[in-house]
CSV table of C-alpha atoms in Angstrom, one decimal:
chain,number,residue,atom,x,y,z
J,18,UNK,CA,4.0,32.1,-7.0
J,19,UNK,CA,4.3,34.6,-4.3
J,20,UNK,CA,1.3,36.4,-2.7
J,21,UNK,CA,0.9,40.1,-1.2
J,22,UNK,CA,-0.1,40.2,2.5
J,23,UNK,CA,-4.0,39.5,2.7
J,24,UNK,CA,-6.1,42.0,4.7
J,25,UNK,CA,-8.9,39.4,6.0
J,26,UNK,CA,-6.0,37.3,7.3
J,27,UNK,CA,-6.0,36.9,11.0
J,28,UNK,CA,-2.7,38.1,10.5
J,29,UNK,CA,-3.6,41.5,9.8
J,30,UNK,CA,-4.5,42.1,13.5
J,31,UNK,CA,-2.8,40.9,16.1
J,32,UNK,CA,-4.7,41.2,18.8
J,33,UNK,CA,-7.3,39.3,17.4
J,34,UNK,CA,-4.9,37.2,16.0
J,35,UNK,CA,-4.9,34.2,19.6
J,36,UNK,CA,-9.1,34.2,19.5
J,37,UNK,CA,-9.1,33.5,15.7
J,38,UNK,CA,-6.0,31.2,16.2
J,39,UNK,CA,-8.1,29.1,18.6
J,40,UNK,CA,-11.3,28.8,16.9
J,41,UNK,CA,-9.5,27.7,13.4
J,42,UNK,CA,-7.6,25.2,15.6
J,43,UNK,CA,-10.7,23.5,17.3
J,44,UNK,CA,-9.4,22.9,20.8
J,45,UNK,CA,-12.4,21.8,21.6
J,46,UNK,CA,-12.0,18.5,18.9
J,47,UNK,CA,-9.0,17.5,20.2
J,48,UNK,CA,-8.2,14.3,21.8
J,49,UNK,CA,-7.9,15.4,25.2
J,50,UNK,CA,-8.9,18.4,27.3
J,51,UNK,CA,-6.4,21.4,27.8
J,52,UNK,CA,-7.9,21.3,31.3
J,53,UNK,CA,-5.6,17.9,31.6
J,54,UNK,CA,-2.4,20.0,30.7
J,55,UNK,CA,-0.7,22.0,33.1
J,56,UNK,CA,-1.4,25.6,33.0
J,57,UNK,CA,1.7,26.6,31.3
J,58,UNK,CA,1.5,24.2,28.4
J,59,UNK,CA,1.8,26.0,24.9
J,60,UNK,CA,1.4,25.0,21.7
J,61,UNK,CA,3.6,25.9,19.2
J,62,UNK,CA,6.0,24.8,15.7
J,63,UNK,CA,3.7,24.1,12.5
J,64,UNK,CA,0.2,23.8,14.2
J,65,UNK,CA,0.4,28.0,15.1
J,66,UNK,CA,1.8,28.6,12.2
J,67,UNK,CA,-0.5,26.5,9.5
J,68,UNK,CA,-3.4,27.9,11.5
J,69,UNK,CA,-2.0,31.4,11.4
J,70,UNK,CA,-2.0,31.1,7.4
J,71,UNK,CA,-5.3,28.8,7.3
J,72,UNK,CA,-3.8,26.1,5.5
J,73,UNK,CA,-4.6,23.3,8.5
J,74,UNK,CA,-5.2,19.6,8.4
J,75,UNK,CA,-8.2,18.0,9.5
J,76,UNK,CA,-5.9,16.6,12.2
J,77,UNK,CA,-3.0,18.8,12.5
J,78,UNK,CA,0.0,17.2,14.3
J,79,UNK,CA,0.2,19.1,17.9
J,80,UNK,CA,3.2,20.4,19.6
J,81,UNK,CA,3.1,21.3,22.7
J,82,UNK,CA,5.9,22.9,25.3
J,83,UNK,CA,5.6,22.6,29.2
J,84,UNK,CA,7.5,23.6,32.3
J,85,UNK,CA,7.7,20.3,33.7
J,86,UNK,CA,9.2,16.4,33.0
J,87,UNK,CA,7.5,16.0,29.4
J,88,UNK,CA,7.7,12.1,29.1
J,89,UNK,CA,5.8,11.9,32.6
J,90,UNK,CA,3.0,13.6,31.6
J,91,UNK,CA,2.6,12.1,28.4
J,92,UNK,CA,2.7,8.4,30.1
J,93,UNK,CA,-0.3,10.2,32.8
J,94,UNK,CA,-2.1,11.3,29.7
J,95,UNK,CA,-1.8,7.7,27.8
J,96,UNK,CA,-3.0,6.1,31.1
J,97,UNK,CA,-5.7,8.4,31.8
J,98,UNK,CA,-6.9,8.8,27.5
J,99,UNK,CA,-6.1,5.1,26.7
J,100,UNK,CA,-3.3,6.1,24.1
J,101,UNK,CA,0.2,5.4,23.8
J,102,UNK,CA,3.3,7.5,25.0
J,103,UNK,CA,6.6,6.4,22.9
J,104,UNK,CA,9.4,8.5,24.0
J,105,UNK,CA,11.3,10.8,21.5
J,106,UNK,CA,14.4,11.8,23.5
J,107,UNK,CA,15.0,10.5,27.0
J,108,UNK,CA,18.2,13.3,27.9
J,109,UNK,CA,15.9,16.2,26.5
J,110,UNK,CA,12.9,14.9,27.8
J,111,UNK,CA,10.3,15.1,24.6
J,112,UNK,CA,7.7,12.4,24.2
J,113,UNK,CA,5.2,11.7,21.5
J,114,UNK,CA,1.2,10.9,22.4
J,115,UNK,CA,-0.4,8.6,20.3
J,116,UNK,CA,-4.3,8.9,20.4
J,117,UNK,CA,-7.4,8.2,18.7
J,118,UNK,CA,-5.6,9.0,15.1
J,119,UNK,CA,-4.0,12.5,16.5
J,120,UNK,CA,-0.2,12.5,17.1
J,121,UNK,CA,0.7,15.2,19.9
J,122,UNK,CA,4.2,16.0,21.1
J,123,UNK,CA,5.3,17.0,24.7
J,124,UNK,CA,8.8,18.4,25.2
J,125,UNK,CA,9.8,20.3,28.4
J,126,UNK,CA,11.0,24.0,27.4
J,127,UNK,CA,14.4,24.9,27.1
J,128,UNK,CA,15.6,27.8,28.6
J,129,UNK,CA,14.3,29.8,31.7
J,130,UNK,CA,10.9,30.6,30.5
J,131,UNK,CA,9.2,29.8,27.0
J,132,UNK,CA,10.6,33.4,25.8
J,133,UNK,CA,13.8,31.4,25.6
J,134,UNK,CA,12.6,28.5,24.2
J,135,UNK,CA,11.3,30.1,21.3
J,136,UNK,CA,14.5,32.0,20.8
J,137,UNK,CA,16.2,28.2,20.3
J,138,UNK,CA,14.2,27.6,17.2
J,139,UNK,CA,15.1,27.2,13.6
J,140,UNK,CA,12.9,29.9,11.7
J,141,UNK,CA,10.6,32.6,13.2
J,142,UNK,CA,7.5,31.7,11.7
J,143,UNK,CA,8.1,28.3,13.9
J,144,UNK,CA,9.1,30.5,16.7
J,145,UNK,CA,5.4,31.5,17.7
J,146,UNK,CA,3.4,30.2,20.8
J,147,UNK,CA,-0.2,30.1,21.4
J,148,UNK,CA,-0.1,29.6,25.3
J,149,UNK,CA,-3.7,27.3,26.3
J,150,UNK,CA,-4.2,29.6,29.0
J,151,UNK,CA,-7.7,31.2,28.3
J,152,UNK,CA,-7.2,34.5,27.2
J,153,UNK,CA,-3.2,34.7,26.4
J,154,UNK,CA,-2.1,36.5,23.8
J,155,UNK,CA,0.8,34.8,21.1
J,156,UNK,CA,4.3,34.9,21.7
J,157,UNK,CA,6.3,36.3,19.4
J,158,UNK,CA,9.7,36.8,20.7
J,159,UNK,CA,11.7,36.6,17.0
J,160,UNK,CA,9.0,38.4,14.7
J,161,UNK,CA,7.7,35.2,13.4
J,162,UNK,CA,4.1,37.5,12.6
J,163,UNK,CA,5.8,39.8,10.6
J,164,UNK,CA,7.5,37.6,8.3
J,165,UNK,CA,4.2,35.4,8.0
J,166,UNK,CA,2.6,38.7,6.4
J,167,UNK,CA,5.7,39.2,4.3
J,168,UNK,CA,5.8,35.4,2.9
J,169,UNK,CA,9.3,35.5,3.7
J,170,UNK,CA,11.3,32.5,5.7
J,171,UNK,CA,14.0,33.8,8.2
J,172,UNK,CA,16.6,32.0,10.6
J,173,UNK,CA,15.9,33.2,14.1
J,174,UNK,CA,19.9,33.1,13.9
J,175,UNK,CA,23.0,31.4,12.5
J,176,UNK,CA,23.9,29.6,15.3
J,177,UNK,CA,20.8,27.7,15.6
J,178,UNK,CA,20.9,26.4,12.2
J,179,UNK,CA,23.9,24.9,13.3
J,180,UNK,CA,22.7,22.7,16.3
J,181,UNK,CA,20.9,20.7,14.1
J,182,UNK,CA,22.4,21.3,10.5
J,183,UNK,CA,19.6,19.2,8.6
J,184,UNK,CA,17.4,23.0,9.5
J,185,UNK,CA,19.7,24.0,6.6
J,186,UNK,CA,17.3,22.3,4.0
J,187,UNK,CA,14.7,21.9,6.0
J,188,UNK,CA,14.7,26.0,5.4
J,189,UNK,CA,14.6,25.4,1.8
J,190,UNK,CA,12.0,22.8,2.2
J,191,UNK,CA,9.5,25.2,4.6
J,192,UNK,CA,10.0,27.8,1.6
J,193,UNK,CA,8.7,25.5,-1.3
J,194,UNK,CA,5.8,24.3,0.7
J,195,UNK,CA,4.7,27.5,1.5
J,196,UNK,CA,6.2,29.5,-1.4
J,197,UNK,CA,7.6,31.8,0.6
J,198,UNK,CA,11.1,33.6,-0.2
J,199,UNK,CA,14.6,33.0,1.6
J,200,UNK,CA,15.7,35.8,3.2
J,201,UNK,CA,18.9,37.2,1.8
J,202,UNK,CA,20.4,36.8,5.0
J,203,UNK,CA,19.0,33.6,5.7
J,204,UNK,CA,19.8,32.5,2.3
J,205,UNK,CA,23.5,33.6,2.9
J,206,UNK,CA,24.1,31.2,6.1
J,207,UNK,CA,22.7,28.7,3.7
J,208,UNK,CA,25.0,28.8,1.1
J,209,UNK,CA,27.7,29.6,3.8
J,210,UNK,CA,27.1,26.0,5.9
J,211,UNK,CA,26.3,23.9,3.2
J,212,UNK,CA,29.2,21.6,3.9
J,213,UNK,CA,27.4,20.4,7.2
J,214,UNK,CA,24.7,18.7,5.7
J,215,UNK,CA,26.8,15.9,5.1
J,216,UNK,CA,27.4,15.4,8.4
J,217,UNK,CA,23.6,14.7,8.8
J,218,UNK,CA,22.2,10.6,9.4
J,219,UNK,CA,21.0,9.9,5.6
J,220,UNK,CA,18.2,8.5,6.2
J,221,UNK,CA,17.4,12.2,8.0
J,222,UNK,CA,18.3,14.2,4.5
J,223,UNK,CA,16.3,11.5,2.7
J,224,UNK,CA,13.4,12.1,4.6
J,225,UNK,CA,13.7,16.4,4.4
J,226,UNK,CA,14.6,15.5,0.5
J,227,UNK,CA,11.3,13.8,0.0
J,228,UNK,CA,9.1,16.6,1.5
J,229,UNK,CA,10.8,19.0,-0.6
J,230,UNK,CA,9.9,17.2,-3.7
J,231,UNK,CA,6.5,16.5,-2.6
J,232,UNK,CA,6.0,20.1,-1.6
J,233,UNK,CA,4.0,22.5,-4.3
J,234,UNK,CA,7.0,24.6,-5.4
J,235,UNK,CA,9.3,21.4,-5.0
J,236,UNK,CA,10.8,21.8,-8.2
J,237,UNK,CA,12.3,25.4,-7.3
J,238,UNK,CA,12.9,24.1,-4.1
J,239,UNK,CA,15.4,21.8,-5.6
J,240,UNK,CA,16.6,24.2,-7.4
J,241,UNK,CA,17.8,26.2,-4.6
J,242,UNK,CA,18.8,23.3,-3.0
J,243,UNK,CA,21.1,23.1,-6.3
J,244,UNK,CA,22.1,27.0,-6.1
J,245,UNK,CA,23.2,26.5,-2.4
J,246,UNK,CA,25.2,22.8,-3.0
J,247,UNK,CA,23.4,21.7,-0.4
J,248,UNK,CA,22.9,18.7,-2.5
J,249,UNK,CA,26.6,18.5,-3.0
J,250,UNK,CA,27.5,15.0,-1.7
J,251,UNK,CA,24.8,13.3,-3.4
J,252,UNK,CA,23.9,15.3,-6.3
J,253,UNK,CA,24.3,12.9,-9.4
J,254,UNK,CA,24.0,15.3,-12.6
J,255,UNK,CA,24.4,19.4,-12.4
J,256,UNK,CA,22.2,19.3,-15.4
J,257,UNK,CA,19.3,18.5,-12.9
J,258,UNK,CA,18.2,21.5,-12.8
J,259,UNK,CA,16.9,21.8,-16.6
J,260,UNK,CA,15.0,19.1,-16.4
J,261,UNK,CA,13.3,20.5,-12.8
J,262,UNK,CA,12.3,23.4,-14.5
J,263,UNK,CA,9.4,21.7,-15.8
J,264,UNK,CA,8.6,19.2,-13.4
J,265,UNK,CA,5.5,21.8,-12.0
J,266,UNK,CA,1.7,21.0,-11.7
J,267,UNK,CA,0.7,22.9,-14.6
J,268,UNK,CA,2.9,20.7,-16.8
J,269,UNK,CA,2.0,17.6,-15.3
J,270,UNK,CA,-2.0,18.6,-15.5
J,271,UNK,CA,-0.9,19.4,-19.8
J,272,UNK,CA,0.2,15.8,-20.2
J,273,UNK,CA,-2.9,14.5,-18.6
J,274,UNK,CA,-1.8,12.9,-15.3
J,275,UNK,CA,-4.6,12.9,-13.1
J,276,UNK,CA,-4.5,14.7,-8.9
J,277,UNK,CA,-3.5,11.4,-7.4
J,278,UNK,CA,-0.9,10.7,-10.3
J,279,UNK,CA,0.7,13.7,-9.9
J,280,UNK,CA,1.0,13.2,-6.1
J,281,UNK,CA,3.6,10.8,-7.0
J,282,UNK,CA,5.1,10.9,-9.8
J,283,UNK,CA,6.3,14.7,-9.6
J,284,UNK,CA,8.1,13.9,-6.6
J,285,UNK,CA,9.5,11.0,-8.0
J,286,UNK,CA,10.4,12.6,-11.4
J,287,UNK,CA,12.0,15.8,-9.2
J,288,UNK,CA,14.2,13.0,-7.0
J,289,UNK,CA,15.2,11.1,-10.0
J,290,UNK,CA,16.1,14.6,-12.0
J,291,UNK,CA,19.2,14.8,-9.1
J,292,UNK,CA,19.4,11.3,-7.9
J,293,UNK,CA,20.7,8.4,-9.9
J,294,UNK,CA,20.0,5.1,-7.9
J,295,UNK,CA,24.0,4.7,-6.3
J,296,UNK,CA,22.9,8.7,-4.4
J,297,UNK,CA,19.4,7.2,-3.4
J,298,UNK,CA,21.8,3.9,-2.2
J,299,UNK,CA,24.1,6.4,0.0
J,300,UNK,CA,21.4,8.4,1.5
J,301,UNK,CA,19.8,4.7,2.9
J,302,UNK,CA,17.2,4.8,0.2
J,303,UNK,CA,14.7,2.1,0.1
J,304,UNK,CA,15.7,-0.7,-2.9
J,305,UNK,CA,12.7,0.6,-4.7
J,306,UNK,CA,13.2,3.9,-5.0
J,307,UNK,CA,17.1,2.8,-5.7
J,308,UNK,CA,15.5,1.2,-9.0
J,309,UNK,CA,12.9,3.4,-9.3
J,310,UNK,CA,15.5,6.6,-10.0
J,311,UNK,CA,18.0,3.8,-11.3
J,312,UNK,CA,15.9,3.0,-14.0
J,313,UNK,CA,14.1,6.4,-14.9
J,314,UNK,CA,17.5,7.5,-15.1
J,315,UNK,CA,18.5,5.0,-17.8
J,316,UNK,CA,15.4,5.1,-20.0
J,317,UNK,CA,15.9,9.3,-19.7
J,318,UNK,CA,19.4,8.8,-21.1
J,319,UNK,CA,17.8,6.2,-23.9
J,320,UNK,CA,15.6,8.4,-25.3
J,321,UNK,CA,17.4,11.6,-25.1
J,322,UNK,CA,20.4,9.9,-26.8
J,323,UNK,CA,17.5,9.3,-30.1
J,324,UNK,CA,16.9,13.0,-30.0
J,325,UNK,CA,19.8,14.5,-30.7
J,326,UNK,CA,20.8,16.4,-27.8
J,327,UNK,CA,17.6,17.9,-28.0
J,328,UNK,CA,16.2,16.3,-24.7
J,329,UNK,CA,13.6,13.3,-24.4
J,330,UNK,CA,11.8,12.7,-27.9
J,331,UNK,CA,8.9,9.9,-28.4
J,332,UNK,CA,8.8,6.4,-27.1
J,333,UNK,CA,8.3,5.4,-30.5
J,334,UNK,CA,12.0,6.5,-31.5
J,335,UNK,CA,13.3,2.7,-29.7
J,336,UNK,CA,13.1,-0.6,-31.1
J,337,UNK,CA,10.5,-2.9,-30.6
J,338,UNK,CA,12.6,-5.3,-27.8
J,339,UNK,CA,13.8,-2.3,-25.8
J,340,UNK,CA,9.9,-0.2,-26.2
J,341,UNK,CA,9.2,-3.7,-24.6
J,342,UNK,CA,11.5,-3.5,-22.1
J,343,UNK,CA,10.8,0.3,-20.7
J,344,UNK,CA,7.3,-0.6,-20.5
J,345,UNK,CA,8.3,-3.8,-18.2
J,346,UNK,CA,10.5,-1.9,-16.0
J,347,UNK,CA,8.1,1.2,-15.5
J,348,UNK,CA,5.1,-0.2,-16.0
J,349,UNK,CA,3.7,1.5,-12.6
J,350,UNK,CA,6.1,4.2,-12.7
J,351,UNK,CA,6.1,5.6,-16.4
J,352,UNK,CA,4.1,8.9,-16.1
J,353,UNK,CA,7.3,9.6,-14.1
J,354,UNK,CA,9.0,9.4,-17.4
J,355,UNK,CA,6.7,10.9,-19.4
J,356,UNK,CA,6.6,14.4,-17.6
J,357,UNK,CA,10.1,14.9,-19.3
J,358,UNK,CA,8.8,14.3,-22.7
J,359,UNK,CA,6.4,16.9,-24.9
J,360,UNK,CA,3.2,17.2,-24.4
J,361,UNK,CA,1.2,16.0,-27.0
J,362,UNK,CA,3.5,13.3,-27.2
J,363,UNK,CA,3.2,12.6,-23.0
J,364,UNK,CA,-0.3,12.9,-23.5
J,365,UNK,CA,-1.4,10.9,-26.3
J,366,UNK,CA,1.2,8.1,-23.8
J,367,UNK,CA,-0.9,8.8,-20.7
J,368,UNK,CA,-4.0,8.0,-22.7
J,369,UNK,CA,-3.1,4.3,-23.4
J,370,UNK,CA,-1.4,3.8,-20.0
J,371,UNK,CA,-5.1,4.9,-18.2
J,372,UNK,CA,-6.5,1.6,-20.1
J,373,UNK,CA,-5.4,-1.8,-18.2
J,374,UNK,CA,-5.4,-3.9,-20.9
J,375,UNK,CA,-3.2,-1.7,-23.3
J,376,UNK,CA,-0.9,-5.0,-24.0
J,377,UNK,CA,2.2,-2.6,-25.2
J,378,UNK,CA,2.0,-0.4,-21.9
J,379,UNK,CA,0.8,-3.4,-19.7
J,380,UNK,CA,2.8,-6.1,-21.1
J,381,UNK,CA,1.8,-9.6,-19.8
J,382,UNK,CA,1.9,-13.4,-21.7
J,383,UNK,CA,-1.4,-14.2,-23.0
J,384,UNK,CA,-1.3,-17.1,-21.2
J,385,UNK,CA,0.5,-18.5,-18.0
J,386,UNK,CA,3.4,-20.6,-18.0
J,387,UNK,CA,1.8,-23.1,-15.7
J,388,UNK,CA,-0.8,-23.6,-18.7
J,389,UNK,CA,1.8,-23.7,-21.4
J,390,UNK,CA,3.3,-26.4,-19.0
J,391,UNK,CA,-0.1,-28.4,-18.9
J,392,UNK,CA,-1.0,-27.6,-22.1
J,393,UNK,CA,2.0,-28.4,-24.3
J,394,UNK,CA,3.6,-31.3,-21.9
J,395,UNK,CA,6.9,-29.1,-21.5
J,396,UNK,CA,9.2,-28.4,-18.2
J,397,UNK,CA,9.8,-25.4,-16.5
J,398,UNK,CA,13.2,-24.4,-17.4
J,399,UNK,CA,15.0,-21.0,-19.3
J,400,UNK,CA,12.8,-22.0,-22.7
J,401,UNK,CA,9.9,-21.4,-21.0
J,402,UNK,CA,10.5,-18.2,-19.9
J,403,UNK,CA,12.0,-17.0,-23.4
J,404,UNK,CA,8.5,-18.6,-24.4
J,405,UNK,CA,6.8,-16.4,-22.1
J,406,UNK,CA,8.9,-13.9,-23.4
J,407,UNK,CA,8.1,-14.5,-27.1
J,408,UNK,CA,4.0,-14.2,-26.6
J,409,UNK,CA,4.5,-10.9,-24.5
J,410,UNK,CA,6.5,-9.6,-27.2
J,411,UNK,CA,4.0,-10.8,-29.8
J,412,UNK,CA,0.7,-9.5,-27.7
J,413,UNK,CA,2.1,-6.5,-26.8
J,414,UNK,CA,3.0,-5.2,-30.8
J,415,UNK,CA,-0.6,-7.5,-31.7
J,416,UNK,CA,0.5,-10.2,-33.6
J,417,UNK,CA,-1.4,-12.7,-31.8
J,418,UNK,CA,-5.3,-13.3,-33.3
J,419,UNK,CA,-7.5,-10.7,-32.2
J,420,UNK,CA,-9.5,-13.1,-29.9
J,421,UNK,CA,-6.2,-14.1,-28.5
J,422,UNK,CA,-5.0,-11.0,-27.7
J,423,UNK,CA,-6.1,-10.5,-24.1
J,424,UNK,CA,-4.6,-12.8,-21.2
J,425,UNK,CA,-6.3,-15.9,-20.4
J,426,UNK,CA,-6.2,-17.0,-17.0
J,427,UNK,CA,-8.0,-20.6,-16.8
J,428,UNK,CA,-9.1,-23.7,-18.7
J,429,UNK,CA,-12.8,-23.2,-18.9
J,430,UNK,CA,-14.1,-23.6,-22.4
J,431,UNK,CA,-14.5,-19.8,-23.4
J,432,UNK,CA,-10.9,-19.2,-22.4
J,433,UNK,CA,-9.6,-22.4,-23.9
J,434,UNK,CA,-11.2,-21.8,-27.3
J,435,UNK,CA,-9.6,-18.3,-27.1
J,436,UNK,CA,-6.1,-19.7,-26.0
J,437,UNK,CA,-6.0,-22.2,-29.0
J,438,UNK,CA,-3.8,-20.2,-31.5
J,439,UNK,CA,-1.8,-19.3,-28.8
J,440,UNK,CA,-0.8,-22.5,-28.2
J,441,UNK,CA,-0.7,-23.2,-31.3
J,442,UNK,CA,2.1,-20.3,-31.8
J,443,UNK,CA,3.7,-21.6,-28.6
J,444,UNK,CA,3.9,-24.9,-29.6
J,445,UNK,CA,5.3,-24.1,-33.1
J,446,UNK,CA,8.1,-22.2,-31.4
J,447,UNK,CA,9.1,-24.9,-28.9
J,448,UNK,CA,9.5,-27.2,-31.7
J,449,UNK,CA,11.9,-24.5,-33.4
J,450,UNK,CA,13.4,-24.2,-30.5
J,451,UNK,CA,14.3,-27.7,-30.1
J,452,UNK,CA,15.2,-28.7,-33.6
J,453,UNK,CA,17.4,-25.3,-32.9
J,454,UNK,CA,19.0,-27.2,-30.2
J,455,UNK,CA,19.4,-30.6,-31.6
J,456,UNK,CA,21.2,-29.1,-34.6
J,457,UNK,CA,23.6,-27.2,-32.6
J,458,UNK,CA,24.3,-30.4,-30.3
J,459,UNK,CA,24.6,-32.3,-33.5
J,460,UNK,CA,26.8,-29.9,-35.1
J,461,UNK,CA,29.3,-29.8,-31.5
J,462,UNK,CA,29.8,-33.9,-32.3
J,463,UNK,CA,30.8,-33.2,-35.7
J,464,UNK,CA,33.5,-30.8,-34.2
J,465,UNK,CA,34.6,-33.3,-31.7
């Protein structure tokens, strides 16, 4: 949702605007004295701009920009603060400070005066210095301020999109975690460049990719990602975007997923809406978020193909085997899965997959194959995991005796008296099994 300008924002006067900046800011709490940083340092990028709009971390991640060698100053300050200088970018001379929990990096200025750096930058509400000197005023060379008050995100200029073209969704990203607007310039050079994304390191686009589904407004985010094919080269499904439309807080609060559920499993449900497991695989993925969307993906196209056309119905429309199955594969990730599906239904789901020992939506063998081993004299071998297979199935739809029914994990009496019928059960089917076996072997020398 968009919001008007607010008249107690420090925004509202600019003069005032470097005093407030600083006190919000702490300077004082930081991890080293600005008295240790050369006169001309400046601090600028996300911490001016999160403290401009209030919205800052407890410890915000510090930019600063100075006249001089960066990297040499940040290996003095490691030496002299005990923390750790790991340099960035040896040719443009930007090193990152390590210290006491903060992260602070140092880059020498481009450009004759830090005016001209500022003019270099991607957007102009990232194009605003608070200089340490005591006293200075902000510097505003691109009418960063302005656009602040508006809520609007503007591209200090086409051309500087296009140093670095991963700024292209990195504008769309800054826009849903902020809820700010495009520009209709800025949106314009968007759409126009679109094609250079691809030229990006994956693992880069990944990265911006991730934010942007993790951001508040990720799911329009996306969207406008969509709108602008910036997504082009990896987008899997151009029906993504219905199913985004829903992915929002308020729907994932409706189907009962707690604050830290819906940390992850909104952006995971938003990546997995455009992103089949072979896109997360070219963009460098990780192998678990490769399965993760790979398997969402496939249980989405399950359950929507039992509804007829008429999107994800109720877990309850698959057979017992595969019901099984989706709860093995997303066991941790199923409220993922359930955002896409209604409500009541999603809720009613949530409900049993809060309690551990739900046996249908936490599917385990009553008892351990290295029991069943010990237990029934058997070897370890393919049988025993179709077994195990057998009494997961049987627990999980509660077939087994009510005292039986929750997973034993050791021999003591209490737990052997309770695993009795089990193996009982297990023993029964072994037997089956190898009469099953002996017939067919039987039945082959006959044929010979």
């Amino acid at each position: 949702m968009l919001h008007g300008p607010d008249p107690t924002d420090i925004l509202a006067e600019e003069a005032e605007a470097a005093a407030q900046l600083r006190q919000r800011l702490a300077v004082d709490q930081w991890p080293l004295s600005i008295d240790h940083l050369p006169a001309d340092a400046a601090l600028v990028g996300g911490a001016v701009r999160d403290g401009l709009l209030d919205r800052l971390a407890d410890r915000p991640d510090l930019d600063l920009v100075v006249a001089e060698d960066a990297i040499e100053l940040c290996r003095r300050l490691a030496r002299r603060h005990g923390g750790s200088c790991v340099v960035l970018d040896e040719q443009r001379s930007i090193a990152r400070l390590v210290l006491r929990g903060w992260t602070v990096d140092l880059a020498r200025r481009c450009g004759t005066d830090l005016a001209s750096d500022l003019r270099r930058r991607d957007y102009t509400i990232n194009a605003i210095a608070l200089p340490l000197e005591a006293g200075a005023s902000l510097l505003d060379p691109t009418g960063g301020l302005a656009d602040l008050r508006q809520r609007q995100l503007v591209a200090v200029s086409e051309a500087n999109l296009l140093d670095d073209p991963l700024r292209l969704l990195r504008g769309v990203r800054l826009a849903a975690e902020l809820e700010f607007r495009l520009s209709a310039t800025t949106r314009r050079w968007l759409a126009a460049h679109h094609h250079r994304l691809a030229s990006v390191a994956c693992e880069r686009v990944l990265t911006e990719l991730e934010k942007l589904a993790a951001a508040p407004a990720g799911h329009r985010g996306l969207i406008t990602a969509m709108e602008l094919q910036l997504l082009q080269p990896w987008q899997a499904d151009a029906a993504g975007a219905a199913r985004l439309t829903g992915l929002d807080e308020e729907g994932a609060v409706a189907r009962g997923l707690n604050r830290e559920e819906r940390g992850w499993a909104l952006p995971l449900a938003r990546l997995a809406a455009l992103l089949d497991g072979g896109a997360v695989a070219r963009l460098h993925g990780s192998r678990r978020l490769q399965q993760r969307c790979e398997r969402l993906n496939r249980w989405r196209v399950a359950l929507e193909a039992r509804s007829a056309g008429k999107g994800c119905g109720s877990l309850k429309t698959l057979q017992e085997p595969e019901r099984l199955r989706l709860h093995q594969e997303l066991e941790e990730a199923l409220p993922a899965l359930l955002l896409l599906l209604p409500e009541a239904t999603a809720r009613q789901a949530m409900e049993r997959w809060h309690d551990p020992h739900d046996p249908l939506f936490h599917p385990r063998p009553p008892i351990d194959g290295r029991q069943l081993q010990e237990l029934l004299a058997i070897p370890a071998g393919p049988r025993l995991g179709e077994l195990l297979a057998f009494l997961t199935r049987e627990r999980a739809y509660q077939r087994l005796p009510e005292a039986s029914q929750q997973s034993t994990s050791g021999l003591d009496p209490q737990s052997a008296a309770a695993a009795e019928p089990i193996v009982q059960l297990a023993r029964k089917w072994w037997q089956q099994a190898e009469a099953g076996e002996e017939g067919r072997r039987a039945a082959d020398r006959r044929h010979d």
